[in-house]
Short mmCIF file of C-alpha atoms in Angstrom, two decimals:
data_model
loop_
_atom_site.label_atom_id
_atom_site.label_comp_id
_atom_site.label_asym_id
_atom_site.label_seq_id
_atom_site.Cartn_x
_atom_site.Cartn_y
_atom_site.Cartn_z
CA MET A 1 -16.38 10.65 27.48
CA TYR A 2 -16.69 8.18 24.95
CA ASP A 3 -17.66 5.85 27.24
CA TRP A 4 -21.34 5.36 25.08
CA LEU A 5 -18.56 4.46 22.27
CA VAL A 6 -17.09 1.94 24.23
CA ASN A 7 -19.86 0.31 25.50
CA GLU A 8 -21.14 -0.52 21.75
CA MET A 9 -17.31 -1.54 20.63
CA THR A 10 -17.80 -4.47 23.99
CA GLU A 11 -21.14 -5.47 22.63
CA VAL A 12 -20.11 -6.03 19.29
CA ASN A 13 -18.78 -9.45 18.88
CA THR A 14 -17.56 -9.20 14.79
CA ARG A 15 -14.07 -8.69 14.86
CA ARG A 16 -12.84 -5.93 12.69
CA PHE A 17 -16.31 -4.36 12.88
CA TYR A 18 -14.30 -1.45 14.82
CA LEU A 19 -10.56 -1.17 14.41
CA VAL A 20 -8.68 1.09 16.62
CA ASP A 21 -4.79 2.05 16.95
CA ASP A 22 -2.17 2.17 20.04
CA ALA A 23 -3.22 5.38 21.44
CA ALA A 24 0.77 5.05 22.58
CA SER A 25 1.69 4.86 19.52
CA ALA A 26 3.88 7.25 17.60
CA ALA A 27 1.70 8.93 15.80
CA VAL A 28 -0.29 10.26 18.68
CA ARG A 29 2.88 11.58 20.51
CA GLU A 30 4.30 12.85 17.23
CA PHE A 31 1.81 15.99 17.80
CA ASP A 32 0.68 15.65 21.36
CA ARG A 33 2.99 17.92 23.31
CA ASP A 34 2.40 21.61 22.61
CA SER A 35 -0.82 21.01 20.33
CA ASN A 36 -3.09 23.81 20.02
CA LEU A 37 -5.97 20.55 18.88
CA PRO A 38 -9.46 20.55 20.44
CA PRO A 39 -9.69 19.35 23.69
CA SER A 40 -12.67 16.59 22.83
CA TYR A 41 -10.25 15.14 19.23
CA LEU A 42 -7.47 15.40 21.99
CA ARG A 43 -8.96 13.03 24.46
CA PHE A 44 -10.40 10.68 21.68
CA VAL A 45 -6.88 9.83 20.37
CA ARG A 46 -5.52 9.51 23.76
CA ARG A 47 -7.37 6.60 24.62
CA PHE A 48 -7.99 5.08 21.36
CA GLY A 49 -5.45 6.06 19.03
CA GLY A 50 -6.60 6.40 15.53
CA ALA A 51 -9.81 4.85 14.85
CA LYS A 52 -12.08 3.05 12.07
CA LEU A 53 -15.81 2.27 12.78
CA TYR A 54 -18.73 0.53 11.23
CA ARG A 55 -17.43 -1.62 8.92
CA MET A 56 -19.66 -1.93 5.92
CA GLY A 57 -18.00 -4.42 3.11
CA SER A 58 -14.34 -3.29 2.53
CA VAL A 59 -15.39 0.49 3.84
CA TYR A 60 -15.04 2.21 7.14
CA VAL A 61 -17.63 4.35 7.30
CA VAL A 62 -16.38 6.72 9.94
CA GLN A 63 -12.61 7.23 10.46
CA ILE A 64 -10.42 9.43 12.82
CA PHE A 65 -6.56 9.66 12.55
CA ALA A 66 -4.21 9.65 15.49
CA ALA A 67 -1.99 12.13 13.28
CA PRO A 68 -4.00 14.89 11.49
CA LYS A 69 -2.64 15.80 7.86
CA GLU A 70 -2.13 19.83 6.89
CA ALA A 71 -4.59 20.77 3.32
CA GLN A 72 -5.67 23.33 2.20
CA SER A 73 -8.84 24.70 1.31
CA LYS A 74 -9.88 26.00 -2.27
CA GLU A 75 -9.82 29.68 -1.08
CA ARG A 76 -6.24 28.78 0.56
CA GLU A 77 -7.38 28.84 4.47
CA THR A 78 -4.93 26.48 6.21
CA LEU A 79 -7.02 22.83 7.04
CA VAL A 80 -6.25 20.48 9.83
CA HIS A 81 -7.69 16.99 8.08
CA PHE A 82 -8.25 14.69 10.93
CA GLY A 83 -11.06 12.32 10.10
CA ARG A 84 -13.44 10.89 7.25
CA THR A 85 -16.69 9.58 6.29
CA ASP A 86 -17.81 7.75 3.66
CA LEU A 87 -19.33 10.14 2.23
CA SER A 88 -17.10 12.88 3.15
CA LEU A 89 -13.84 14.44 4.44
CA ALA A 90 -13.97 16.25 7.71
CA TYR A 91 -11.31 19.36 8.77
CA PHE A 92 -10.19 21.71 11.47
CA LYS A 93 -9.90 25.29 10.10
CA GLU A 94 -6.27 26.49 11.61
CA SER A 95 -7.45 29.64 11.72
CA LEU A 96 -9.98 28.76 14.41
CA LEU A 97 -7.76 26.34 16.46
CA ILE A 98 -7.43 28.12 20.15
CA PRO A 99 -5.41 25.89 22.31
CA GLY A 100 -7.88 24.67 25.33
CA LYS A 101 -11.33 25.69 23.73
CA GLU A 102 -13.02 23.57 21.17
CA SER A 103 -13.43 24.10 17.46
CA PRO A 104 -16.09 23.76 14.62
CA VAL A 105 -15.58 20.76 12.15
CA PHE A 106 -15.78 21.43 8.63
CA GLU A 107 -16.53 18.72 5.90
CA TRP A 108 -16.30 18.70 2.52
CA LYS A 109 -18.26 16.86 -0.14
CA HIS A 110 -18.35 16.27 -3.60
CA GLU A 111 -20.02 19.20 -5.85
CA ARG A 112 -20.99 20.96 -2.18
CA GLY A 113 -17.54 21.73 -0.94
CA LEU A 114 -16.52 22.92 2.40
CA GLU A 115 -19.58 23.33 4.49
CA ILE A 116 -19.65 23.22 8.54
CA ALA A 117 -21.11 20.56 10.03
CA ALA A 118 -20.44 20.69 13.83
CA ASP A 119 -19.74 23.13 16.21
CA SER A 120 -17.11 20.35 17.83
CA PHE A 121 -15.38 17.30 17.30
CA GLU A 122 -17.21 15.45 19.70
CA LYS A 123 -20.70 16.64 18.71
CA TRP A 124 -19.76 16.12 15.04
CA LEU A 125 -18.38 12.07 15.79
CA LYS A 126 -21.88 11.21 17.85
CA ASP A 127 -23.81 12.40 15.15
CA LYS A 128 -21.54 10.53 12.79
CA CYS A 129 -21.86 7.08 14.46
CA SER A 130 -25.51 7.63 15.25
CA VAL A 131 -26.09 7.91 11.00
CA ALA A 132 -23.93 5.08 10.68
CA ARG A 133 -25.53 2.96 13.00
CA GLN A 134 -28.57 3.77 11.18
CA LEU A 135 -27.27 2.18 8.11
CA PHE A 136 -27.40 -1.01 9.74
CA GLY A 137 -31.10 -2.68 9.83
CA LYS A 138 -31.93 -4.49 12.82
CA ARG A 139 -31.85 -7.95 11.49
CA GLU A 140 -28.24 -6.88 10.32
CA TRP A 141 -27.47 -4.71 13.33
CA ASP A 142 -28.15 -8.01 15.68
CA SER A 143 -26.27 -10.63 13.59
CA ILE A 144 -23.41 -8.19 13.97
CA VAL A 145 -23.66 -7.89 17.68
CA LYS A 146 -23.81 -12.22 17.81
CA GLY A 147 -20.82 -12.27 15.57
CA PRO A 148 -20.46 -14.43 12.53
CA LEU A 149 -20.47 -18.53 12.59
CA PRO A 150 -17.16 -19.76 12.91
CA PHE A 151 -15.67 -21.00 9.07
CA SER A 152 -17.21 -24.70 8.16
CA GLU A 153 -14.47 -26.99 7.29
CA GLU A 154 -14.86 -26.28 3.72
CA GLU A 155 -14.39 -22.50 4.12
CA ARG A 156 -10.92 -23.60 6.10
CA SER A 157 -10.22 -25.34 2.91
CA ILE A 158 -10.33 -22.36 1.21
CA VAL A 159 -8.78 -20.09 3.05
CA GLU A 160 -5.68 -22.42 3.17
CA ALA A 161 -5.86 -22.84 -0.21
CA ARG A 162 -5.96 -19.45 -1.57
CA LYS A 163 -2.31 -19.12 0.78
CA HIS A 164 -0.87 -21.12 -1.64
CA PHE A 165 -2.34 -18.80 -4.74
CA ARG A 166 1.13 -16.38 -6.86
CA TRP A 167 0.43 -13.48 -8.69
CA ARG A 168 1.67 -10.71 -10.55
CA ILE A 169 1.12 -7.77 -13.02
CA VAL A 170 2.29 -8.76 -16.10
CA GLY A 171 1.43 -6.02 -18.80
CA VAL A 172 -1.82 -3.99 -20.02
CA ALA A 173 -3.88 -5.69 -22.39
CA PRO A 174 -5.70 -3.31 -25.60
CA ASN A 175 -9.21 -2.55 -23.99
CA GLY A 176 -7.31 -0.98 -20.53
CA ASP A 177 -7.42 -4.28 -18.49
CA LEU A 178 -4.30 -5.14 -16.31
CA ARG A 179 -2.66 -9.08 -16.76
CA PHE A 180 -2.39 -11.08 -14.01
CA GLU A 181 0.14 -14.38 -14.59
CA VAL A 182 -1.71 -15.91 -11.63
CA HIS A 183 -0.24 -19.57 -10.78
CA ASN A 184 -2.54 -22.00 -8.25
CA GLY A 185 -0.03 -24.00 -6.04
CA SER A 186 -2.85 -25.45 -4.04
CA SER A 187 -4.53 -28.47 -4.30
CA MET A 188 -8.08 -27.16 -5.12
CA THR A 189 -9.67 -24.44 -7.91
CA LEU A 190 -11.03 -21.62 -6.67
CA PRO A 191 -14.15 -19.36 -8.37
CA PHE A 192 -11.92 -16.87 -7.26
CA LEU A 193 -8.88 -14.53 -6.21
CA SER A 194 -9.73 -11.09 -3.99
CA ILE A 195 -6.75 -8.55 -4.59
CA GLY A 196 -6.49 -5.20 -3.28
CA ILE A 197 -5.93 -2.15 -5.28
CA HIS A 198 -4.45 1.42 -4.48
CA GLY A 199 -4.60 3.91 -7.40
CA ARG A 200 -4.53 7.58 -7.96
CA LEU A 201 -7.88 9.10 -9.84
CA ARG A 202 -7.82 10.49 -13.30
CA PRO A 203 -8.41 14.66 -12.71
CA PRO A 204 -10.17 16.46 -11.40
CA ASN A 205 -10.52 13.90 -8.58
CA ASP A 206 -7.06 13.44 -8.60
CA GLY A 207 -7.26 11.97 -4.91
CA PRO A 208 -6.32 8.54 -3.57
CA LEU A 209 -8.06 5.42 -4.18
CA ASP A 210 -8.65 2.60 -1.97
CA GLY A 211 -10.68 -0.60 -3.69
CA GLY A 212 -10.28 -4.37 -4.69
CA VAL A 213 -11.08 -6.79 -7.46
CA TRP A 214 -11.78 -10.38 -7.53
CA LEU A 215 -9.73 -12.29 -9.97
CA PRO A 216 -11.96 -14.89 -12.23
CA VAL A 217 -9.33 -17.53 -11.53
CA SER A 218 -11.76 -21.29 -12.20
CA SER A 219 -9.75 -21.74 -15.27
CA ILE A 220 -6.77 -22.36 -13.08
CA PRO A 221 -6.20 -25.84 -11.67
CA PRO A 222 -4.35 -27.19 -9.18
CA GLY A 223 -0.33 -26.62 -10.65
CA GLU A 224 -0.96 -24.76 -12.98
CA THR A 225 -0.64 -20.68 -14.28
CA ARG A 226 -2.42 -18.73 -17.00
CA VAL A 227 -3.10 -15.20 -17.39
CA ILE A 228 -5.68 -13.58 -16.62
CA GLU A 229 -7.10 -9.80 -17.46
CA LYS A 230 -9.13 -7.66 -15.22
CA GLY A 231 -10.22 -4.37 -15.32
CA CYS A 232 -9.26 -2.37 -12.32
CA TYR A 233 -10.94 0.81 -12.08
CA LYS A 234 -9.71 1.66 -15.64
CA ASP A 235 -12.70 4.22 -16.27
CA LEU A 236 -11.37 6.25 -13.25
CA VAL A 237 -7.53 5.48 -12.68
CA ASP A 238 -4.64 5.45 -15.34
CA PRO A 239 -3.54 1.08 -15.97
CA SER A 240 -0.12 2.72 -14.93
CA ASN A 241 -0.85 4.14 -11.58
CA ILE A 242 -2.14 0.99 -10.32
CA GLU A 243 -0.88 -1.10 -7.51
CA ALA A 244 -2.10 -4.60 -6.60
CA PHE A 245 -1.48 -5.98 -3.55
CA GLU A 246 -2.00 -9.48 -1.48
CA GLU A 247 -5.89 -9.08 0.62
CA ALA A 248 -4.91 -10.31 4.35
CA ASN A 249 -6.67 -13.69 4.79
CA PRO A 250 -10.40 -13.60 5.41
CA GLU A 251 -11.72 -14.22 9.26
CA PRO A 252 -15.53 -15.38 9.36
CA GLU A 253 -16.95 -12.10 9.08
CA ASP A 254 -15.01 -11.45 5.52
CA ARG A 255 -17.76 -14.30 4.06
CA ASP A 256 -20.21 -11.62 1.85
CA ARG A 257 -16.23 -9.43 0.54
CA TYR A 258 -14.37 -12.27 -0.25
CA TRP A 259 -15.44 -13.96 -3.62
CA GLU A 260 -13.61 -17.18 -2.66
CA PHE A 261 -16.45 -18.38 -1.02
CA LYS A 262 -18.67 -18.20 -3.89
CA LYS A 263 -19.86 -21.83 -5.34
CA LEU A 264 -18.27 -22.93 -8.62
CA THR A 265 -20.55 -23.21 -11.33
#
């Protein structure tokens, strides 16, 4: 079971296009014993742990959690939240779980509510992976399979330079933008500095937000410090609920989502 996914993952030479956890992790062991979750789901997490599949930019189109969480439907039904896609959240209904038996998968989509999506986890996963694969054209998929070109010497210098930038949030501008104090401790000027953003959406959505922004730092020469103002989802998240964090150093496959690689103008 799931050899089709292993074969596809083995074929692809782009790192981080698929991410899987350690199947022996504490998260898996926490619920595995005496679990009444469907067998096909348990077989998946015992083999892979949690998984993030088909990366598009900073988003993974299909995700499976190694340790599902309890949730509740609008009708007060107890749900088991085990995964998601880029457009939906995926659940089992606790009332339908029978030890050793498969159970239907339900999806919640904005403005549509909870609907049945598949008669088993394995069927749901195959369907979602098939849809995700179709999001990539042939030329793009061939490029993903082949893997990216290594960094050039210039690109390596950019990766090194961003390690020497330091920043902190120092306030909120009158228009709701966050104010960042940024120090350029590198030996070169960069056009942008990519940072990550966590937040909590305003009602009625009131859910988590995970994203990123690109601070325009081209005005900060080496050795200098400036305050930069940047809107960070201010139409969706109250600035007081924003948490900014440093992004991991980019790999060659990240060229398109790290604006540090854009040319200075």
